[in-house]
Amino acid sequence: MQAQIRLRNALLTLVTYLIAAAFLFPLVWMFMAAFKTEAQAFATPPVFVFTPVLENFGHALGSYFPALRNSLVAAVGSTVLAFILGLPAAFALAVYPTRRAQGVLTWMLSTKFMPAVGVIVPLFLIFRNLHLLDTLPGLILMYTTMNLPLVVWMMHSYMTEIPYAIYEAAKVDGASVGQEFFGIALPLSTPGMAATALLCLIFAWNEVFFALNLTNSDAAPLSVFISQFKTSEGLFWAQMSAAATLTVLPVLIFGWIAQRQLVRGLSFGAVK
């Protein structure tokens, strides 16, 4: 029996490492291509032994920092705005639900079902008429609407797990709704807020479709910055890999630092 358990654990461990390797392989390949010449990056069969070069990063850094600033402003700004709008909504739906509360939650989630390509034309026209094309406020607004259902659903789940007896005790002591929200719901939902904020930042950072269609140069984030290396002259694979490496590096570092808080937050509302 013990031998079977050890064999099963070894197989599970092997499968886990294989799955992790499959997910990490594109990142490793991109990182390797960033240090190759263009000829080596396009070589068939692939070149695994080569002398690293840094000139690709020199080309990428030329327009990296403006795009980095735009990505930071758009991701952080949209996350903050989504929390300002989503936290009160999640609190009301969790603590003071009505008969239509579940219907409201389902409707908010259903907005994520529509493919982005199906709404890009009306969105483009609205942004054009409001003079929001290629502007950071427009990009923040777009990312906010994209992440707002996520904030409401996740924070609703976390706030539902807070025992209602705590709110009843606060009411006995004369607490107002605002005091319940700021004094009870928010402090007790801190792990969930951290996990939700991290997911919102990642989704806003990685968003490509809306950024490509609603920005051009002034408000172009890093996702648009990467696409600049595909030109009429051809695809500069090594330079694009260097740009992609610089793009994913900040979010990888941030995710690695915040992984404990993320796991804690994601498991906060999972077990009753």
mmCIF file of C-alpha atoms in Angstrom:
data_model
loop_
_atom_site.group_PDB
_atom_site.id
_atom_site.type_symbol
_atom_site.label_atom_id
_atom_site.label_comp_id
_atom_site.label_asym_id
_atom_site.label_seq_id
_atom_site.Cartn_x
_atom_site.Cartn_y
_atom_site.Cartn_z
ATOM 1 C CA MET A 1 0.000 0.000 0.000
ATOM 2 C CA GLN A 2 2.783 2.426 0.917
ATOM 3 C CA ALA A 3 4.574 1.661 -2.356
ATOM 4 C CA GLN A 4 1.398 2.426 -4.324
ATOM 5 C CA ILE A 5 0.970 5.737 -2.488
ATOM 6 C CA ARG A 6 4.587 6.690 -3.192
ATOM 7 C CA LEU A 7 4.198 5.760 -6.862
ATOM 8 C CA ARG A 8 0.992 7.768 -7.157
ATOM 9 C CA ASN A 9 2.597 10.801 -5.488
ATOM 10 C CA ALA A 10 5.627 10.514 -7.767
ATOM 11 C CA LEU A 11 3.416 10.355 -10.863
ATOM 12 C CA LEU A 12 1.367 13.348 -9.691
ATOM 13 C CA THR A 13 4.573 15.284 -9.066
ATOM 14 C CA LEU A 14 5.897 14.378 -12.516
ATOM 15 C CA VAL A 15 2.635 15.421 -14.202
ATOM 16 C CA THR A 16 2.665 18.696 -12.248
ATOM 17 C CA TYR A 17 6.195 19.494 -13.397
ATOM 18 C CA LEU A 18 5.325 18.614 -16.995
ATOM 19 C CA ILE A 19 2.283 20.919 -16.953
ATOM 20 C CA ALA A 20 4.359 23.709 -15.377
ATOM 21 C CA ALA A 21 7.061 23.214 -18.025
ATOM 22 C CA ALA A 22 4.447 23.410 -20.792
ATOM 23 C CA PHE A 23 3.185 26.740 -19.431
ATOM 24 C CA LEU A 24 6.678 28.132 -18.904
ATOM 25 C CA PHE A 25 8.105 27.028 -22.257
ATOM 26 C CA PRO A 26 6.699 30.010 -24.268
ATOM 27 C CA LEU A 27 8.204 32.431 -21.741
ATOM 28 C CA VAL A 28 11.575 30.677 -21.851
ATOM 29 C CA TRP A 29 11.512 30.640 -25.663
ATOM 30 C CA MET A 30 10.648 34.345 -25.756
ATOM 31 C CA PHE A 31 13.440 35.137 -23.300
ATOM 32 C CA MET A 32 15.953 33.181 -25.391
ATOM 33 C CA ALA A 33 14.835 34.852 -28.636
ATOM 34 C CA ALA A 34 15.338 38.270 -27.046
ATOM 35 C CA PHE A 35 19.089 37.613 -26.867
ATOM 36 C CA LYS A 36 19.424 36.251 -30.420
ATOM 37 C CA THR A 37 20.071 38.027 -33.675
ATOM 38 C CA GLU A 38 17.190 38.258 -36.134
ATOM 39 C CA ALA A 39 18.749 35.511 -38.261
ATOM 40 C CA GLN A 40 19.103 33.203 -35.259
ATOM 41 C CA ALA A 41 15.539 33.928 -34.122
ATOM 42 C CA PHE A 42 14.187 32.832 -37.538
ATOM 43 C CA ALA A 43 16.591 29.916 -37.985
ATOM 44 C CA THR A 44 15.225 26.458 -38.796
ATOM 45 C CA PRO A 45 16.000 24.218 -36.985
ATOM 46 C CA PRO A 46 16.037 26.449 -33.875
ATOM 47 C CA VAL A 47 19.384 27.646 -32.525
ATOM 48 C CA PHE A 48 19.879 26.680 -28.883
ATOM 49 C CA VAL A 49 23.581 27.502 -28.531
ATOM 50 C CA PHE A 50 24.372 31.124 -29.388
ATOM 51 C CA THR A 51 26.227 34.184 -28.190
ATOM 52 C CA PRO A 52 23.773 36.535 -26.409
ATOM 53 C CA VAL A 53 23.379 40.037 -27.827
ATOM 54 C CA LEU A 54 21.818 43.082 -26.161
ATOM 55 C CA GLU A 55 21.088 45.240 -29.192
ATOM 56 C CA ASN A 56 17.470 44.055 -29.302
ATOM 57 C CA PHE A 57 16.852 45.620 -25.902
ATOM 58 C CA GLY A 58 18.450 48.828 -27.147
ATOM 59 C CA HIS A 59 15.882 49.024 -29.957
ATOM 60 C CA ALA A 60 13.038 48.152 -27.584
ATOM 61 C CA LEU A 61 13.984 50.675 -24.907
ATOM 62 C CA GLY A 62 13.686 53.512 -27.407
ATOM 63 C CA SER A 63 9.912 53.778 -26.906
ATOM 64 C CA TYR A 64 9.482 51.525 -23.864
ATOM 65 C CA PHE A 65 9.163 54.036 -21.039
ATOM 66 C CA PRO A 66 6.276 56.127 -22.488
ATOM 67 C CA ALA A 67 4.345 52.894 -23.078
ATOM 68 C CA LEU A 68 5.248 51.690 -19.575
ATOM 69 C CA ARG A 69 3.892 54.924 -18.116
ATOM 70 C CA ASN A 70 0.659 54.529 -20.068
ATOM 71 C CA SER A 71 0.249 50.916 -18.929
ATOM 72 C CA LEU A 72 0.866 51.818 -15.293
ATOM 73 C CA VAL A 73 -1.561 54.739 -15.360
ATOM 74 C CA ALA A 74 -4.245 52.759 -17.191
ATOM 75 C CA ALA A 75 -3.907 49.612 -15.055
ATOM 76 C CA VAL A 76 -3.702 51.351 -11.683
ATOM 77 C CA GLY A 77 -6.281 54.015 -12.560
ATOM 78 C CA SER A 78 -8.820 51.506 -13.855
ATOM 79 C CA THR A 79 -8.312 49.246 -10.835
ATOM 80 C CA VAL A 80 -8.873 52.126 -8.410
ATOM 81 C CA LEU A 81 -11.965 53.310 -10.296
ATOM 82 C CA ALA A 82 -13.357 49.772 -10.517
ATOM 83 C CA PHE A 83 -12.951 49.412 -6.747
ATOM 84 C CA ILE A 84 -14.602 52.782 -6.071
ATOM 85 C CA LEU A 85 -17.633 51.701 -8.088
ATOM 86 C CA GLY A 86 -17.598 47.979 -7.350
ATOM 87 C CA LEU A 87 -17.057 47.798 -3.591
ATOM 88 C CA PRO A 88 -20.293 49.605 -2.611
ATOM 89 C CA ALA A 89 -22.216 47.526 -5.152
ATOM 90 C CA ALA A 90 -20.752 44.274 -3.823
ATOM 91 C CA PHE A 91 -21.504 45.350 -0.238
ATOM 92 C CA ALA A 92 -25.128 46.204 -1.046
ATOM 93 C CA LEU A 93 -25.688 42.940 -2.934
ATOM 94 C CA ALA A 94 -24.050 40.850 -0.197
ATOM 95 C CA VAL A 95 -25.346 42.474 2.985
ATOM 96 C CA TYR A 96 -28.632 44.022 1.853
ATOM 97 C CA PRO A 97 -29.746 41.772 -1.019
ATOM 98 C CA THR A 98 -33.105 42.230 -2.698
ATOM 99 C CA ARG A 99 -35.134 39.754 -4.701
ATOM 100 C CA ARG A 100 -33.318 40.853 -7.849
ATOM 101 C CA ALA A 101 -29.805 40.731 -6.405
ATOM 102 C CA GLN A 102 -28.942 37.428 -8.068
ATOM 103 C CA GLY A 103 -30.354 38.678 -11.332
ATOM 104 C CA VAL A 104 -28.159 41.782 -11.146
ATOM 105 C CA LEU A 105 -25.080 39.637 -10.505
ATOM 106 C CA THR A 106 -25.955 37.346 -13.414
ATOM 107 C CA TRP A 107 -26.491 40.339 -15.706
ATOM 108 C CA MET A 108 -23.116 41.821 -14.751
ATOM 109 C CA LEU A 109 -21.418 38.494 -15.433
ATOM 110 C CA SER A 110 -23.236 38.140 -18.759
ATOM 111 C CA THR A 111 -21.523 41.306 -20.010
ATOM 112 C CA LYS A 112 -18.293 39.282 -20.077
ATOM 113 C CA PHE A 113 -19.804 36.720 -22.442
ATOM 114 C CA MET A 114 -20.044 39.021 -25.455
ATOM 115 C CA PRO A 115 -16.971 38.829 -27.693
ATOM 116 C CA ALA A 116 -14.974 42.047 -27.800
ATOM 117 C CA VAL A 117 -15.113 42.179 -31.597
ATOM 118 C CA GLY A 118 -18.906 42.425 -31.368
ATOM 119 C CA VAL A 119 -18.845 45.727 -29.481
ATOM 120 C CA ILE A 120 -15.728 47.412 -30.841
ATOM 121 C CA VAL A 121 -17.559 49.393 -33.580
ATOM 122 C CA PRO A 122 -20.107 51.115 -31.287
ATOM 123 C CA LEU A 123 -17.392 51.639 -28.676
ATOM 124 C CA PHE A 124 -15.123 53.229 -31.267
ATOM 125 C CA LEU A 125 -17.910 55.586 -32.385
ATOM 126 C CA ILE A 126 -18.757 56.532 -28.793
ATOM 127 C CA PHE A 127 -15.112 57.177 -27.960
ATOM 128 C CA ARG A 128 -14.697 59.221 -31.144
ATOM 129 C CA ASN A 129 -17.719 61.398 -30.388
ATOM 130 C CA LEU A 130 -16.546 61.942 -26.788
ATOM 131 C CA HIS A 131 -12.961 62.681 -27.960
ATOM 132 C CA LEU A 132 -11.614 59.769 -25.901
ATOM 133 C CA LEU A 133 -9.700 58.005 -28.660
ATOM 134 C CA ASP A 134 -5.990 57.660 -27.927
ATOM 135 C CA THR A 135 -6.349 59.190 -24.460
ATOM 136 C CA LEU A 136 -5.511 57.787 -21.038
ATOM 137 C CA PRO A 137 -8.932 58.693 -19.566
ATOM 138 C CA GLY A 138 -10.564 56.718 -22.373
ATOM 139 C CA LEU A 139 -8.297 53.729 -21.763
ATOM 140 C CA ILE A 140 -8.944 53.884 -18.005
ATOM 141 C CA LEU A 141 -12.704 54.003 -18.642
ATOM 142 C CA MET A 142 -12.507 51.016 -20.994
ATOM 143 C CA TYR A 143 -10.481 48.919 -18.552
ATOM 144 C CA THR A 144 -12.798 49.913 -15.699
ATOM 145 C CA THR A 145 -15.863 48.600 -17.510
ATOM 146 C CA MET A 146 -13.890 45.455 -18.319
ATOM 147 C CA ASN A 147 -12.906 44.777 -14.687
ATOM 148 C CA LEU A 148 -15.993 46.054 -12.863
ATOM 149 C CA PRO A 149 -17.939 42.744 -13.075
ATOM 150 C CA LEU A 150 -14.871 40.942 -11.722
ATOM 151 C CA VAL A 151 -14.657 43.289 -8.740
ATOM 152 C CA VAL A 152 -18.369 43.011 -7.929
ATOM 153 C CA TRP A 153 -18.464 39.222 -8.208
ATOM 154 C CA MET A 154 -15.298 38.513 -6.259
ATOM 155 C CA MET A 155 -15.937 41.060 -3.512
ATOM 156 C CA HIS A 156 -19.556 39.912 -3.246
ATOM 157 C CA SER A 157 -18.243 36.401 -2.605
ATOM 158 C CA TYR A 158 -15.831 37.604 0.087
ATOM 159 C CA MET A 159 -18.333 39.885 1.817
ATOM 160 C CA THR A 160 -20.965 37.134 1.864
ATOM 161 C CA GLU A 161 -18.581 35.046 3.985
ATOM 162 C CA ILE A 162 -18.525 37.677 6.761
ATOM 163 C CA PRO A 163 -20.929 36.484 9.510
ATOM 164 C CA TYR A 164 -24.073 38.591 9.482
ATOM 165 C CA ALA A 165 -24.053 38.546 13.311
ATOM 166 C CA ILE A 166 -21.210 41.067 13.188
ATOM 167 C CA TYR A 167 -23.413 43.517 11.301
ATOM 168 C CA GLU A 168 -26.295 42.888 13.705
ATOM 169 C CA ALA A 169 -24.041 43.612 16.682
ATOM 170 C CA ALA A 170 -22.893 46.821 15.004
ATOM 171 C CA LYS A 171 -26.517 47.870 14.419
ATOM 172 C CA VAL A 172 -27.290 47.300 18.076
ATOM 173 C CA ASP A 173 -24.443 49.672 18.887
ATOM 174 C CA GLY A 174 -25.955 52.264 16.561
ATOM 175 C CA ALA A 175 -23.662 51.845 13.566
ATOM 176 C CA SER A 176 -24.820 53.353 10.284
ATOM 177 C CA VAL A 177 -24.592 51.666 6.899
ATOM 178 C CA GLY A 178 -21.482 53.672 6.118
ATOM 179 C CA GLN A 179 -19.843 52.562 9.353
ATOM 180 C CA GLU A 180 -20.696 48.954 8.565
ATOM 181 C CA PHE A 181 -19.106 49.343 5.139
ATOM 182 C CA PHE A 182 -15.929 51.135 6.186
ATOM 183 C CA GLY A 183 -15.571 49.641 9.672
ATOM 184 C CA ILE A 184 -16.547 46.008 9.094
ATOM 185 C CA ALA A 185 -16.845 44.961 5.453
ATOM 186 C CA LEU A 186 -13.669 46.559 4.109
ATOM 187 C CA PRO A 187 -11.268 45.569 6.931
ATOM 188 C CA LEU A 188 -12.515 41.967 6.990
ATOM 189 C CA SER A 189 -12.309 41.709 3.196
ATOM 190 C CA THR A 190 -8.713 42.913 2.906
ATOM 191 C CA PRO A 191 -7.288 39.576 1.629
ATOM 192 C CA GLY A 192 -10.013 39.398 -0.996
ATOM 193 C CA MET A 193 -9.415 43.011 -2.005
ATOM 194 C CA ALA A 194 -5.712 42.310 -2.495
ATOM 195 C CA ALA A 195 -6.404 39.264 -4.693
ATOM 196 C CA THR A 196 -9.050 41.098 -6.711
ATOM 197 C CA ALA A 197 -6.804 44.128 -7.213
ATOM 198 C CA LEU A 198 -3.965 41.935 -8.430
ATOM 199 C CA LEU A 199 -6.217 40.179 -10.951
ATOM 200 C CA CYS A 200 -7.572 43.521 -12.184
ATOM 201 C CA LEU A 201 -4.038 44.836 -12.645
ATOM 202 C CA ILE A 202 -2.999 41.719 -14.568
ATOM 203 C CA PHE A 203 -6.068 41.773 -16.825
ATOM 204 C CA ALA A 204 -5.637 45.482 -17.573
ATOM 205 C CA TRP A 205 -1.908 45.050 -18.158
ATOM 206 C CA ASN A 206 -2.397 42.154 -20.591
ATOM 207 C CA GLU A 207 -5.385 43.568 -22.506
ATOM 208 C CA VAL A 208 -4.605 43.911 -26.215
ATOM 209 C CA PHE A 209 -7.720 44.122 -28.381
ATOM 210 C CA PHE A 210 -9.264 47.338 -27.052
ATOM 211 C CA ALA A 211 -5.864 48.992 -26.697
ATOM 212 C CA LEU A 212 -5.013 48.272 -30.339
ATOM 213 C CA ASN A 213 -8.309 49.677 -31.592
ATOM 214 C CA LEU A 214 -8.808 52.645 -29.249
ATOM 215 C CA THR A 215 -5.245 53.991 -28.986
ATOM 216 C CA ASN A 216 -2.559 54.903 -31.447
ATOM 217 C CA SER A 217 0.477 56.697 -30.053
ATOM 218 C CA ASP A 218 -0.241 59.138 -27.210
ATOM 219 C CA ALA A 219 -1.959 56.610 -24.909
ATOM 220 C CA ALA A 220 -0.570 53.383 -26.385
ATOM 221 C CA PRO A 221 0.214 50.865 -23.591
ATOM 222 C CA LEU A 222 2.834 48.149 -23.681
ATOM 223 C CA SER A 223 0.535 45.716 -25.503
ATOM 224 C CA VAL A 224 0.448 48.141 -28.449
ATOM 225 C CA PHE A 225 4.156 48.866 -28.042
ATOM 226 C CA ILE A 226 4.949 45.193 -28.808
ATOM 227 C CA SER A 227 2.989 45.256 -32.047
ATOM 228 C CA GLN A 228 5.176 48.092 -33.397
ATOM 229 C CA PHE A 229 7.868 45.560 -34.266
ATOM 230 C CA LYS A 230 5.685 44.058 -36.990
ATOM 231 C CA THR A 231 6.065 46.524 -39.841
ATOM 232 C CA SER A 232 5.794 46.646 -43.623
ATOM 233 C CA GLU A 233 9.468 45.675 -43.721
ATOM 234 C CA GLY A 234 8.703 42.407 -41.940
ATOM 235 C CA LEU A 235 8.513 40.891 -38.485
ATOM 236 C CA PHE A 236 11.462 41.697 -36.239
ATOM 237 C CA TRP A 237 11.150 38.604 -34.101
ATOM 238 C CA ALA A 238 14.156 39.146 -31.835
ATOM 239 C CA GLN A 239 13.291 42.790 -31.151
ATOM 240 C CA MET A 240 9.660 41.864 -30.496
ATOM 241 C CA SER A 241 10.805 39.177 -28.051
ATOM 242 C CA ALA A 242 12.938 41.749 -26.234
ATOM 243 C CA ALA A 243 9.963 44.127 -26.064
ATOM 244 C CA ALA A 244 7.698 41.326 -24.817
ATOM 245 C CA THR A 245 10.272 40.382 -22.160
ATOM 246 C CA LEU A 246 10.363 43.971 -20.920
ATOM 247 C CA THR A 247 6.555 44.021 -20.939
ATOM 248 C CA VAL A 248 5.946 40.885 -18.876
ATOM 249 C CA LEU A 249 8.815 41.499 -16.464
ATOM 250 C CA PRO A 250 7.042 44.053 -14.189
ATOM 251 C CA VAL A 251 3.880 41.981 -13.777
ATOM 252 C CA LEU A 252 5.896 38.786 -13.216
ATOM 253 C CA ILE A 253 7.905 40.456 -10.470
ATOM 254 C CA PHE A 254 4.789 41.934 -8.876
ATOM 255 C CA GLY A 255 2.933 38.630 -9.091
ATOM 256 C CA TRP A 256 5.855 36.764 -7.535
ATOM 257 C CA ILE A 257 6.026 39.225 -4.647
ATOM 258 C CA ALA A 258 2.257 39.136 -4.071
ATOM 259 C CA GLN A 259 1.687 35.408 -4.636
ATOM 260 C CA ARG A 260 1.071 34.614 -0.951
ATOM 261 C CA GLN A 261 -1.499 37.388 -0.672
ATOM 262 C CA LEU A 262 -3.093 36.227 -3.911
ATOM 263 C CA VAL A 263 -3.444 32.614 -2.734
ATOM 264 C CA ARG A 264 -4.748 33.777 0.630
ATOM 265 C CA GLY A 265 -7.269 36.069 -1.013
ATOM 266 C CA LEU A 266 -8.475 33.519 -3.561
ATOM 267 C CA SER A 267 -9.038 30.939 -0.818
ATOM 268 C CA PHE A 268 -10.655 33.450 1.564
ATOM 269 C CA GLY A 269 -14.185 32.920 0.269
ATOM 270 C CA ALA A 270 -13.751 29.351 -0.937
ATOM 271 C CA VAL A 271 -14.549 27.402 2.246
ATOM 272 C CA LYS A 272 -17.631 28.003 4.358
#
